[in-house]
């Protein structure tokens, strides 16, 4: 496959470079003496790269007035919504027209062979998301010579035909995304002299055959909403952009030490005491909407509730769940910075901790529809436990000689609760590294790497090898920490990371389920999330969907396609940052609006009048799934309004009325940054999508931007479920105080042992 694409790229692409100038993206050099390496991609090049892509120079066109997408499944909510959504994404420009010199493609047929499915799941069968996309030309008669009279219309041009064949609705979704990317718009060539009439772009796509399937079943993105709250509309936009990159898992690190924004049905005190403010909360309705919105895009939502570390958010409502540390060696609830705060970790000696977790896991199972929940289980602050005489007494009764055995005791109890609930679970690699045995269905997420802590960690390849050798299913995040930023095209490093690039058997490599790009939130909020995320996460998305690194196109070749994809996301309303110099088509520059100039003051006169002419330029926006549209190409239409005003006795200056539109973004609180992460540069993010998901039965009309900010989430005010009576806790006495926040501030960095320096955290 790689050879076929390479041959086509070398022999054909360079021959028609002049035609490619009519495209919506153009990458150029950094310096004139440093020309860009690699082969330029033709317009309509897909991202991520399909497994098998056989394009042709022959092209067809689309008439927006007649084009239809038709599916064989009627009444299937996933397909009905996708057909509506992708027609808008394909016909992105309201000024676009068909090319009269090309065969017209009137219909895209979507054929699903296995019937309607409603909820995506982890499935290692490549056919679960596979598809075959065909675009061809049939019929038509071409004249044999210049003197021969051409046959009129479609008899001469032929007719375009297109189909997507998929085993499942999820494969059909991926095929529709690829089709929408193949469609491109012509634009004026670089340097073309403007004409009096605005240029009208035309829809084109190449005759193509694509046979495609994902390389890995788990292609994820981690979002952290505890350090900084991400408004619901931003979350919806992330889900859209994930689908456009064929990512299929949102790992939602929803709570942590800093805040607890998740509204629990049975423990409402968690948000009443743990959220930053009453507005910084994901209500049950919000969660339901996000999960449903993701479902329509073939995306699973896996929530993470990390314990026993990273649990200060729980402790703000229920401080008795945390372990009192003895920082001065004598007094409970005293810190010893930076080794531990006053209270750290869930208390492994307290039976109420396990009773709470049992009820909490059952509640989560009924809220999130996916079969997996992430239990965390990483980065326990062992010095706190070591300082506690209560924990030391607990160790003596259980014949434990090391504090790590206390951690193993806690982990095994929690995993038993997960088995009884029952839920499937994902954990960070920490417990598996220390020999804790987990269920065969469990998934271990690898986050450690020597680049994070050269003195305390090994390379990620060694961790993956050891875990797969022990039979664990693995997903990788170590090389895709996209919250780390550097100046320039750092996406190249993400593109070069391959989860199976380690020394191991084929059986071991089959245990690698995929990976996740991780966006930790210490220095990321709604203002800079989207541009920092895209297109850098797109590099990981291609590696998880497409060919292994050894068979993939060079980074230099990939840059041209990624630049196109960046422009594509920009056009769809995602403020994806640039990867090099260049431009994304003239549509990205809004037409200048000529402002009227008020007349100079004159002497009042009852017999004279003044005339002011205001010219307003109307620039329509292309239909997308985003609530706020990017700028559209210039429109030829203008409207002139002439107003005749009678002067008053005293001239009055023109005063504009104050804006009545409130900012739709939820105010962000000023939070102290966590010590465990890395600095990052801020960037501007665009407003977000509508808050409601697509209706299950009837495709919704094209969404529009909300006129007012989203209402304040309603907080359940019913009393929290009372905890069971306080029981002896292996020598410790714990008092249930539900409404008293825990003592101590934000958690410092973890220290593996009382004598070691603090090490970087996974989360």
XYZ file of C-alpha atoms in Angstrom:
763
model
C 0.000 0.000 0.000
C 2.788 2.431 0.972
C 4.515 1.746 -2.340
C 1.341 2.404 -4.326
C 0.833 5.770 -2.712
C 4.500 6.663 -3.085
C 4.551 5.838 -6.797
C 1.414 7.884 -7.413
C 2.832 10.763 -5.422
C 6.098 10.836 -7.351
C 4.895 10.232 -10.887
C 1.608 12.110 -10.904
C 1.506 14.757 -8.230
C 4.478 16.765 -9.421
C 3.152 16.698 -12.997
C 0.002 18.570 -12.051
C 1.374 20.927 -9.423
C -0.189 23.869 -11.234
C -3.633 22.367 -10.745
C -2.979 21.938 -7.044
C -2.517 25.655 -6.663
C -6.308 25.818 -6.737
C -6.629 24.641 -3.171
C -7.774 25.923 0.185
C -4.396 25.546 1.951
C -0.829 26.437 1.106
C 2.250 25.650 3.194
C 5.380 27.727 2.577
C 8.951 27.896 3.834
C 10.228 29.402 7.070
C 13.152 31.058 5.302
C 13.648 31.567 1.578
C 16.908 29.617 1.642
C 15.207 26.692 3.410
C 12.719 25.177 0.933
C 10.239 22.711 2.338
C 11.178 19.062 1.839
C 8.617 16.407 1.013
C 5.976 15.927 -1.673
C 3.082 18.355 -1.710
C -0.289 16.693 -1.254
C -3.170 17.324 -3.663
C -6.275 19.133 -2.455
C -8.739 16.884 -0.686
C -6.068 14.733 0.962
C -7.530 12.912 3.988
C -6.298 12.843 7.576
C -5.658 10.372 9.057
C -4.185 8.564 6.086
C -6.364 5.626 4.952
C -4.962 2.117 4.936
C -5.337 1.916 1.137
C -5.897 5.028 -0.972
C -6.047 4.842 -4.786
C -6.833 8.298 -6.194
C -7.080 9.303 -9.834
C -6.550 12.580 -11.674
C -10.106 12.312 -13.005
C -12.515 14.520 -11.085
C -16.234 14.957 -10.450
C -18.181 17.899 -9.070
C -21.081 18.464 -6.677
C -24.064 20.719 -7.152
C -25.111 21.924 -3.672
C -28.714 22.311 -4.826
C -29.127 18.666 -5.810
C -26.546 16.643 -3.856
C -27.945 14.033 -1.457
C -26.627 11.439 0.981
C -28.850 8.352 1.078
C -28.525 5.425 3.518
C -30.006 1.944 3.370
C -30.775 2.040 7.121
C -33.931 4.007 7.780
C -34.850 5.017 11.291
C -31.340 4.365 12.664
C -30.570 7.350 14.865
C -26.805 7.221 14.380
C -27.081 7.146 10.568
C -29.943 9.653 10.313
C -28.014 12.210 12.329
C -24.754 11.522 10.469
C -26.366 11.990 7.043
C -27.704 15.377 8.104
C -24.455 16.401 9.789
C -22.130 15.392 6.960
C -24.148 17.028 4.241
C -23.451 20.327 5.989
C -19.795 19.471 6.552
C -19.366 18.494 2.889
C -21.107 21.580 1.480
C -19.137 23.891 3.739
C -19.280 27.045 1.593
C -22.646 28.686 0.789
C -21.046 30.371 -2.219
C -19.686 27.115 -3.629
C -21.046 25.880 -6.952
C -20.651 22.934 -9.288
C -18.047 22.879 -12.047
C -19.907 22.739 -15.394
C -16.930 21.073 -17.059
C -16.948 17.989 -14.809
C -19.325 15.040 -14.340
C -21.770 15.701 -11.538
C -22.032 13.507 -8.455
C -25.637 13.736 -7.297
C -25.838 11.047 -4.601
C -23.607 9.357 -2.031
C -25.020 5.940 -1.078
C -24.236 4.703 2.456
C -24.719 0.959 2.869
C -24.418 -0.708 6.292
C -24.545 -4.501 6.197
C -24.962 -5.397 9.890
C -27.958 -3.302 10.882
C -28.317 -0.447 13.330
C -26.143 -0.246 16.443
C -26.667 2.413 19.082
C -23.677 2.469 21.459
C -19.969 2.090 20.639
C -17.851 -0.315 22.673
C -14.259 -1.506 22.828
C -13.944 -3.953 19.945
C -10.635 -5.239 18.590
C -12.117 -6.469 15.302
C -10.846 -4.070 12.567
C -14.160 -4.500 10.725
C -15.876 -2.739 13.623
C -14.915 0.615 12.075
C -13.862 -0.394 8.567
C -15.350 0.942 5.338
C -14.837 0.972 1.569
C -15.349 4.274 -0.234
C -15.740 4.368 -4.035
C -16.038 7.452 -6.247
C -16.249 6.769 -9.981
C -17.564 8.076 -13.313
C -19.927 6.032 -15.458
C -21.214 6.633 -18.992
C -20.255 9.563 -21.166
C -19.022 9.911 -24.736
C -15.932 11.962 -25.538
C -15.421 13.516 -29.027
C -12.734 11.838 -31.109
C -11.446 14.978 -32.798
C -11.545 18.745 -32.554
C -13.866 19.052 -35.578
C -16.370 16.577 -34.211
C -19.459 18.075 -32.622
C -19.412 17.275 -28.868
C -22.313 15.417 -27.324
C -24.279 17.634 -25.008
C -24.556 17.413 -21.251
C -23.970 14.295 -19.207
C -23.785 12.057 -22.232
C -20.448 13.686 -22.888
C -19.317 14.177 -19.289
C -20.717 11.014 -17.783
C -22.113 10.828 -14.267
C -20.387 10.577 -10.907
C -21.301 7.699 -8.609
C -20.192 7.234 -4.990
C -20.799 4.724 -2.225
C -19.662 3.850 1.273
C -19.857 0.187 2.260
C -19.453 -0.594 5.964
C -20.128 -3.510 8.254
C -21.315 -1.264 11.098
C -22.694 2.203 11.600
C -19.349 3.157 13.167
C -17.528 2.280 9.964
C -20.073 4.349 8.046
C -19.286 7.341 10.285
C -15.578 7.039 9.506
C -16.315 6.715 5.795
C -18.514 9.824 5.820
C -15.741 11.778 7.480
C -13.273 10.705 4.802
C -15.709 11.588 2.021
C -16.223 15.074 3.478
C -12.454 15.566 3.475
C -12.051 14.480 -0.159
C -14.380 17.265 -1.293
C -12.422 20.454 -1.858
C -13.045 23.936 -3.213
C -11.167 25.746 -5.942
C -9.835 29.186 -5.119
C -7.913 31.885 -7.029
C -4.294 31.014 -7.691
C -1.644 32.639 -5.544
C -0.913 36.061 -6.993
C -3.938 36.100 -9.310
C -5.073 39.644 -10.133
C -8.497 40.311 -8.584
C -11.375 40.761 -10.967
C -14.379 43.055 -10.516
C -16.559 40.023 -9.882
C -15.898 37.935 -6.749
C -14.359 34.550 -7.416
C -16.857 31.709 -7.120
C -15.328 28.540 -5.674
C -16.361 25.204 -7.189
C -16.714 21.825 -5.498
C -14.438 19.085 -6.798
C -13.283 15.646 -5.716
C -11.112 13.070 -7.383
C -12.220 9.674 -8.573
C -11.016 7.506 -5.715
C -11.138 4.095 -4.060
C -10.352 3.803 -0.366
C -10.262 0.624 1.695
C -9.791 1.609 5.293
C -9.785 0.267 8.820
C -8.272 1.422 12.121
C -4.965 0.054 13.314
C -5.973 0.247 16.997
C -9.415 -0.010 18.637
C -8.631 2.497 21.414
C -7.779 5.952 20.029
C -8.257 8.394 22.839
C -7.904 11.909 24.161
C -7.605 12.737 27.854
C -9.146 16.002 29.047
C -8.607 17.343 32.563
C -11.564 19.380 33.885
C -10.486 19.516 37.533
C -7.538 21.939 37.390
C -9.507 24.256 35.089
C -13.191 23.818 34.376
C -14.023 23.416 30.674
C -17.495 24.732 29.777
C -19.927 22.345 28.180
C -19.821 24.069 24.806
C -16.041 23.635 24.643
C -16.440 19.958 25.486
C -18.921 19.559 22.626
C -16.523 21.200 20.207
C -13.777 18.832 21.351
C -16.050 15.868 20.620
C -16.708 17.189 17.118
C -13.026 17.675 16.421
C -12.234 14.208 17.785
C -14.648 12.690 15.257
C -12.970 14.682 12.478
C -9.674 13.011 13.490
C -11.236 9.541 13.924
C -10.519 9.442 17.663
C -13.066 7.301 19.482
C -12.446 7.577 23.264
C -12.801 10.619 25.527
C -10.929 9.870 28.740
C -12.541 12.395 31.067
C -10.295 13.170 34.040
C -13.233 14.900 35.591
C -12.147 15.467 39.227
C -8.884 15.819 41.151
C -7.361 17.554 44.186
C -8.207 21.029 42.949
C -11.950 20.691 42.372
C -14.841 18.251 42.155
C -17.104 19.520 39.331
C -19.017 16.238 38.834
C -22.522 16.291 40.331
C -23.197 12.974 42.041
C -26.801 11.875 42.377
C -26.304 10.239 45.763
C -23.572 12.501 47.212
C -24.497 16.086 46.221
C -22.176 17.455 48.920
C -19.238 16.560 46.689
C -19.960 19.444 44.329
C -21.459 21.742 46.956
C -18.112 21.716 48.770
C -15.717 20.587 46.037
C -16.616 22.639 42.944
C -14.920 25.996 42.419
C -18.310 27.726 42.277
C -21.908 26.584 41.715
C -21.432 27.350 38.009
C -18.308 25.223 37.711
C -20.347 22.024 37.806
C -21.292 19.310 35.322
C -24.847 18.442 36.232
C -26.316 15.039 35.546
C -28.044 16.613 32.538
C -24.715 17.977 31.282
C -23.092 14.564 31.585
C -26.020 12.889 29.836
C -25.816 15.408 26.986
C -22.064 14.973 26.571
C -22.279 11.189 26.574
C -25.117 11.305 24.055
C -23.336 13.815 21.833
C -20.282 11.558 21.849
C -22.385 8.475 21.044
C -23.647 10.042 17.823
C -20.038 10.472 16.772
C -18.925 6.952 17.657
C -17.000 8.144 20.723
C -16.914 6.349 24.061
C -16.739 8.427 27.259
C -14.645 6.893 30.052
C -14.696 8.931 33.291
C -11.766 8.845 35.692
C -12.171 9.133 39.469
C -8.665 8.740 40.856
C -7.931 7.339 44.316
C -6.267 6.877 46.787
C -4.085 9.825 45.698
C -5.423 12.926 43.943
C -8.401 12.680 46.337
C -8.512 16.127 47.958
C -11.622 16.848 45.873
C -13.466 14.083 47.722
C -12.104 15.312 51.039
C -13.532 18.810 50.705
C -16.976 17.310 51.357
C -15.988 14.240 53.376
C -12.708 14.943 55.213
C -12.993 11.736 57.219
C -12.162 9.791 54.021
C -8.630 11.249 53.940
C -5.618 10.141 55.953
C -4.475 12.622 58.659
C -0.726 13.135 58.207
C 1.661 13.670 61.125
C 4.008 16.219 59.657
C 5.525 17.215 63.008
C 5.680 13.597 64.184
C 3.128 14.190 66.942
C -0.020 15.962 65.716
C -2.642 14.582 63.329
C -3.441 16.839 60.393
C -0.081 18.618 60.124
C 1.797 19.051 56.829
C 5.441 18.445 55.935
C 5.957 20.277 52.655
C 6.820 19.284 50.007
C 6.476 15.659 51.082
C 2.827 15.808 52.070
C 0.023 18.169 53.036
C -1.978 17.968 56.258
C -4.270 15.327 54.777
C -3.370 13.021 51.893
C -4.801 9.938 50.189
C -7.887 7.978 51.119
C -7.423 6.346 54.505
C -6.800 2.629 53.857
C -7.492 1.801 57.503
C -11.028 3.234 57.494
C -13.865 0.828 56.539
C -16.049 3.819 55.649
C -13.777 4.532 52.689
C -14.701 1.229 51.073
C -18.404 1.641 51.890
C -18.333 5.043 50.199
C -16.538 3.703 47.113
C -18.969 0.797 46.816
C -21.947 3.168 46.604
C -20.097 5.637 44.378
C -19.097 3.009 41.786
C -22.669 1.712 41.534
C -23.857 5.268 40.885
C -21.222 5.777 38.181
C -22.208 2.567 36.430
C -25.739 3.882 35.974
C -24.557 7.303 34.767
C -21.939 6.368 32.159
C -23.020 3.904 29.497
C -19.568 2.630 28.516
C -18.421 -0.643 29.975
C -15.220 0.893 31.418
C -14.423 3.326 34.243
C -10.919 4.629 34.921
C -10.007 4.024 38.571
C -6.705 5.929 38.548
C -4.780 4.231 41.408
C -1.566 6.176 40.723
C 0.800 8.388 42.697
C 0.041 7.598 46.313
C 1.700 10.021 48.768
C 3.454 7.354 50.809
C 5.275 9.739 53.199
C 1.899 10.709 54.687
C 1.060 7.084 55.418
C 4.582 6.527 56.780
C 4.151 9.444 59.192
C 0.900 8.088 60.658
C 0.988 5.952 63.842
C -2.490 4.720 62.867
C -1.155 3.344 59.571
C 1.876 1.852 61.313
C -0.421 0.043 63.760
C -2.475 -1.182 60.798
C 0.719 -2.538 59.196
C 1.683 -4.374 62.373
C -1.715 -6.093 62.609
C -1.470 -7.265 58.980
C 2.223 -8.206 59.197
C 3.139 -5.606 56.577
C 6.775 -4.563 56.638
C 6.660 -1.888 53.903
C 4.247 0.950 53.334
C 3.887 -0.195 49.717
C 2.023 -3.210 51.085
C -0.594 -0.799 52.475
C -1.053 0.606 48.979
C -1.446 -2.908 47.596
C -4.030 -3.649 50.312
C -6.065 -0.611 49.219
C -5.769 -1.364 45.482
C -6.874 -4.973 45.903
C -9.908 -3.891 47.954
C -10.941 -1.355 45.281
C -10.480 -3.834 42.440
C -12.642 -6.336 44.343
C -15.369 -3.663 44.584
C -15.092 -3.052 40.845
C -15.511 -6.767 40.172
C -18.579 -6.910 42.412
C -20.268 -3.823 40.921
C -19.498 -5.096 38.194
C -17.521 -2.759 35.956
C -14.548 -3.132 33.647
C -11.747 -0.803 34.565
C -8.703 1.059 33.340
C -5.892 1.976 35.734
C -2.636 3.857 35.481
C 0.396 1.589 35.369
C 1.477 2.149 38.982
C -0.259 -0.808 40.684
C 0.676 -3.201 37.867
C 4.305 -2.055 38.102
C 4.288 -3.100 41.757
C 2.905 -6.547 41.119
C -0.802 -6.105 41.882
C -2.754 -8.716 39.942
C -5.689 -7.340 37.972
C -8.531 -8.852 35.968
C -7.928 -10.138 32.441
C -10.353 -7.538 31.091
C -8.487 -4.673 32.731
C -6.545 -2.111 30.702
C -3.282 -0.601 31.940
C -2.414 2.934 30.828
C 1.322 3.654 30.514
C 2.294 7.225 31.380
C 5.850 6.985 32.707
C 8.958 7.730 30.675
C 12.533 8.716 31.368
C 11.881 12.069 29.709
C 9.643 12.967 32.676
C 12.025 11.862 35.432
C 15.400 10.557 34.151
C 16.532 9.439 37.618
C 13.314 7.676 38.642
C 11.797 6.255 35.462
C 12.659 3.955 32.592
C 11.789 4.470 28.952
C 8.162 3.814 28.016
C 9.150 0.967 25.678
C 10.517 -0.998 28.622
C 7.311 -0.491 30.606
C 5.146 -1.609 27.675
C 7.334 -4.657 27.128
C 7.168 -5.723 30.787
C 3.413 -5.240 31.086
C 2.527 -7.066 27.861
C 4.909 -9.858 28.794
C 2.772 -10.333 31.918
C -0.349 -10.513 29.736
C -1.841 -7.060 30.364
C -3.756 -5.101 27.742
C -2.021 -1.740 27.377
C -2.703 1.763 26.079
C 0.104 4.311 25.740
C 0.214 7.997 26.692
C 3.876 8.560 27.606
C 4.930 10.159 24.315
C 1.696 12.089 23.734
C 1.604 14.542 26.632
C 0.426 17.400 24.465
C 0.233 19.806 27.407
C 4.030 19.970 27.002
C 4.727 22.643 24.400
C 7.805 23.874 22.570
C 8.249 26.558 19.963
C 7.821 25.331 16.414
C 6.331 22.188 14.858
C 6.490 19.906 17.909
C 3.725 17.773 16.346
C 6.547 15.950 14.575
C 7.577 14.290 17.837
C 4.028 13.038 18.381
C 3.845 11.766 14.808
C 7.000 9.671 15.300
C 5.721 7.821 18.368
C 4.416 4.302 17.709
C 2.845 2.207 20.524
C 4.279 -1.039 19.115
C 7.799 0.324 18.695
C 9.274 -1.887 21.398
C 11.139 -5.188 21.545
C 8.472 -7.844 21.979
C 6.733 -10.778 20.358
C 3.789 -10.447 18.004
C 1.551 -11.752 20.779
C 2.768 -8.974 23.047
C 2.113 -6.331 20.410
C -1.431 -7.615 19.933
C -2.061 -6.674 23.570
C -1.463 -3.000 22.748
C -4.987 -1.617 22.315
C -3.839 1.828 21.228
C -3.151 5.045 23.061
C -4.288 8.442 24.231
C -3.087 11.981 23.756
C -3.174 13.606 27.203
C -4.058 17.254 27.791
C -3.547 17.972 31.472
C -5.188 21.150 32.651
C -2.887 22.970 35.072
C -2.219 25.649 32.453
C -5.098 25.004 30.050
C -8.654 26.293 30.133
C -11.303 27.344 27.621
C -9.138 30.208 26.341
C -6.294 28.088 25.003
C -7.454 24.459 24.912
C -8.473 24.128 21.267
C -5.470 25.787 19.589
C -3.075 23.904 21.838
C -4.907 20.664 21.147
C -5.178 20.862 17.354
C -3.547 19.939 15.091
C -0.921 18.570 17.511
C -3.265 15.790 18.674
C -3.966 15.043 14.998
C -0.433 13.658 14.740
C -1.211 11.056 17.411
C -4.583 10.373 15.762
C -2.942 9.390 12.476
C -0.469 7.114 14.192
C -3.304 5.374 16.048
C -5.474 4.958 12.940
C -2.979 4.516 10.131
C 0.160 2.635 9.233
C 2.979 1.715 11.615
C 5.751 4.286 11.738
C 8.088 2.123 9.644
C 5.566 2.039 6.771
C 4.113 5.531 7.114
C 4.879 8.539 4.910
C 7.752 10.751 5.989
C 7.082 13.584 8.384
C 7.914 15.991 5.548
C 5.212 14.514 3.311
C 2.725 14.362 6.185
C 3.196 18.073 6.906
C 1.385 19.062 3.701
C -1.641 16.892 4.528
C -1.656 18.067 8.136
C -1.634 21.676 6.974
C -4.692 20.950 4.832
C -6.371 19.269 7.778
C -5.557 22.192 10.029
C -7.227 24.512 7.515
C -10.179 22.120 7.285
C -10.697 22.250 11.060
C -10.275 26.016 11.021
C -13.005 26.239 8.406
C -15.249 24.046 10.557
C -14.907 26.391 13.509
C -11.909 24.933 15.397
C -9.147 27.518 16.053
C -6.359 25.070 15.214
C -2.937 26.681 15.354
C -0.634 26.842 12.292
C 2.166 24.335 11.834
C 4.287 26.474 9.467
C 3.991 29.577 7.327
C 1.292 29.794 4.690
C -2.411 30.475 4.385
C -5.751 28.691 4.466
C -7.432 30.294 1.487
C -8.853 33.740 1.019
C -12.021 32.794 2.876
C -10.116 33.077 6.187
C -9.789 36.843 5.721
C -13.109 38.560 6.486
C -14.101 41.254 4.049
C -13.404 44.729 5.359
C -16.505 46.604 6.406
C -16.615 50.204 5.285
C -17.612 52.326 8.231
C -19.696 55.469 7.732
C -18.190 58.780 8.853
C -20.433 61.140 10.817
C -20.758 64.603 9.246
C -18.827 67.456 10.840
C -20.747 69.626 13.299
C -22.646 72.475 11.656
C -24.617 75.444 12.835
C -28.148 74.346 13.721
C -30.687 75.282 11.147
C -34.337 74.380 11.057
C -34.443 74.695 7.295
C -31.563 72.384 6.451
C -31.202 68.628 6.564
C -28.198 66.321 6.598
C -27.963 62.981 4.850
C -25.811 60.082 6.096
C -25.210 57.004 3.981
C -24.191 53.776 5.687
C -22.957 50.814 3.660
C -23.069 47.406 5.314
C -21.394 44.409 3.742
C -23.144 41.075 4.180
C -20.800 38.123 4.500
C -22.630 34.806 4.838
C -21.055 32.037 6.909
C -20.732 28.437 5.770
C -22.911 25.889 7.562
C -20.997 23.813 10.093
C -21.732 21.975 13.288
C -20.121 24.764 15.262
C -22.100 27.447 17.016
C -19.852 30.225 15.763
C -18.928 30.153 12.099
C -15.564 31.104 10.613
C -15.417 33.908 8.061
C -16.814 33.086 4.634
C -15.672 34.265 1.195
C -16.597 37.812 0.233
C -20.151 38.283 -0.915
C -21.055 40.460 -3.843
C -24.207 41.637 -2.134
C -24.330 44.919 -0.272
C -27.183 46.932 1.059
C -27.225 50.721 1.259
C -29.469 52.535 3.699
C -30.005 56.278 3.388
C -31.304 58.084 6.446
C -32.459 61.676 6.383
C -32.138 63.328 9.766
C -33.553 66.679 10.885
C -31.037 68.455 13.103
C -32.046 69.455 16.600
C -31.476 72.845 18.120
C -28.171 71.601 19.572
C -26.019 69.119 17.645
C -25.670 65.789 19.496
C -22.733 63.379 18.998
C -23.515 59.938 17.679
C -23.452 57.438 20.570
C -23.590 53.714 19.977
C -25.934 51.744 22.169
C -24.178 49.429 24.602
C -24.032 45.799 23.574
C -26.732 43.617 25.052
C -24.875 40.371 24.341
C -23.202 38.793 27.342
C -20.081 36.729 27.141
C -21.064 33.113 26.745
C -17.975 31.736 28.457
C -18.267 30.670 32.075
C -16.036 32.899 34.258
C -12.861 31.118 35.293
C -11.609 31.336 38.863
C -7.999 32.261 39.519
C -6.452 29.046 40.702
C -3.026 28.365 42.080
C -1.229 26.236 39.451
C -0.358 22.687 40.375
C 3.336 22.086 40.945
C 3.460 18.860 39.007
C 3.073 20.077 35.460
C 4.843 22.163 32.884
C 4.618 25.761 31.645
C 2.571 26.472 28.559
C 1.878 29.377 26.238
C -1.652 30.735 26.030
C -3.647 30.940 22.817
C -7.143 32.117 21.935
C -9.976 29.624 21.556
C -13.186 30.091 19.614
C -16.686 29.902 21.085
C -18.254 26.508 21.226
C -21.035 24.390 19.827
C -24.666 24.243 20.838
C -25.287 22.551 24.140
C -27.844 20.013 22.961
C -26.897 16.789 21.159
C -28.436 15.706 17.898
C -31.922 14.325 18.287
C -32.055 10.526 18.224
C -34.844 10.141 15.704
C -35.118 13.258 13.569
C -32.017 15.080 12.288
C -31.920 18.561 13.745
C -31.649 21.684 11.607
C -28.250 23.279 11.247
C -27.364 24.657 14.684
C -26.956 28.342 15.307
C -25.037 30.261 17.922
C -26.881 30.769 21.214
C -28.092 34.297 21.798
C -27.545 34.197 25.533
C -25.045 32.451 27.767
C -25.811 28.988 29.003
C -27.859 29.055 32.169
C -26.311 28.378 35.536
C -26.300 24.629 36.178
C -28.865 23.633 38.706
C -27.324 22.026 41.785
C -29.203 19.324 43.622
C -29.777 20.608 47.118
C -31.050 17.461 48.746
C -29.101 16.219 51.707
C -26.214 13.879 51.159
C -26.739 10.211 51.856
C -25.661 9.721 55.457
C -22.618 7.576 56.016
C -22.845 4.399 58.050
C -22.089 4.633 61.777
C -18.452 5.221 62.577
C -16.708 1.924 63.162
C -13.325 1.210 64.756
C -10.686 1.553 62.083
C -7.859 -0.733 63.037
C -6.942 1.351 66.026
C -8.011 4.735 64.582
C -11.164 6.660 65.331
C -12.812 8.531 62.428
C -15.611 11.056 62.863
C -18.185 11.584 60.106
C -18.438 15.311 59.344
C -20.124 15.573 55.978
C -20.255 19.321 55.510
C -16.822 20.368 56.803
C -14.147 20.826 54.141
C -10.918 18.996 54.678
C -7.994 20.825 56.163
C -4.965 21.509 54.064
C -4.481 23.090 50.678
C -3.720 21.800 47.210
C -1.672 18.662 47.043
C 2.091 19.077 46.553
C 4.164 16.877 44.343
C 4.331 13.217 45.187
C 7.404 11.789 46.851
C 7.805 8.046 46.253
C 9.391 7.476 49.671
C 10.093 9.604 52.671
C 13.762 9.879 51.675
C 13.414 10.549 47.936
C 12.947 13.825 46.101
C 9.532 14.639 44.597
C 8.868 13.011 41.215
C 6.595 14.145 38.356
C 2.968 13.091 38.480
C 0.897 11.380 35.833
C -2.110 13.550 36.514
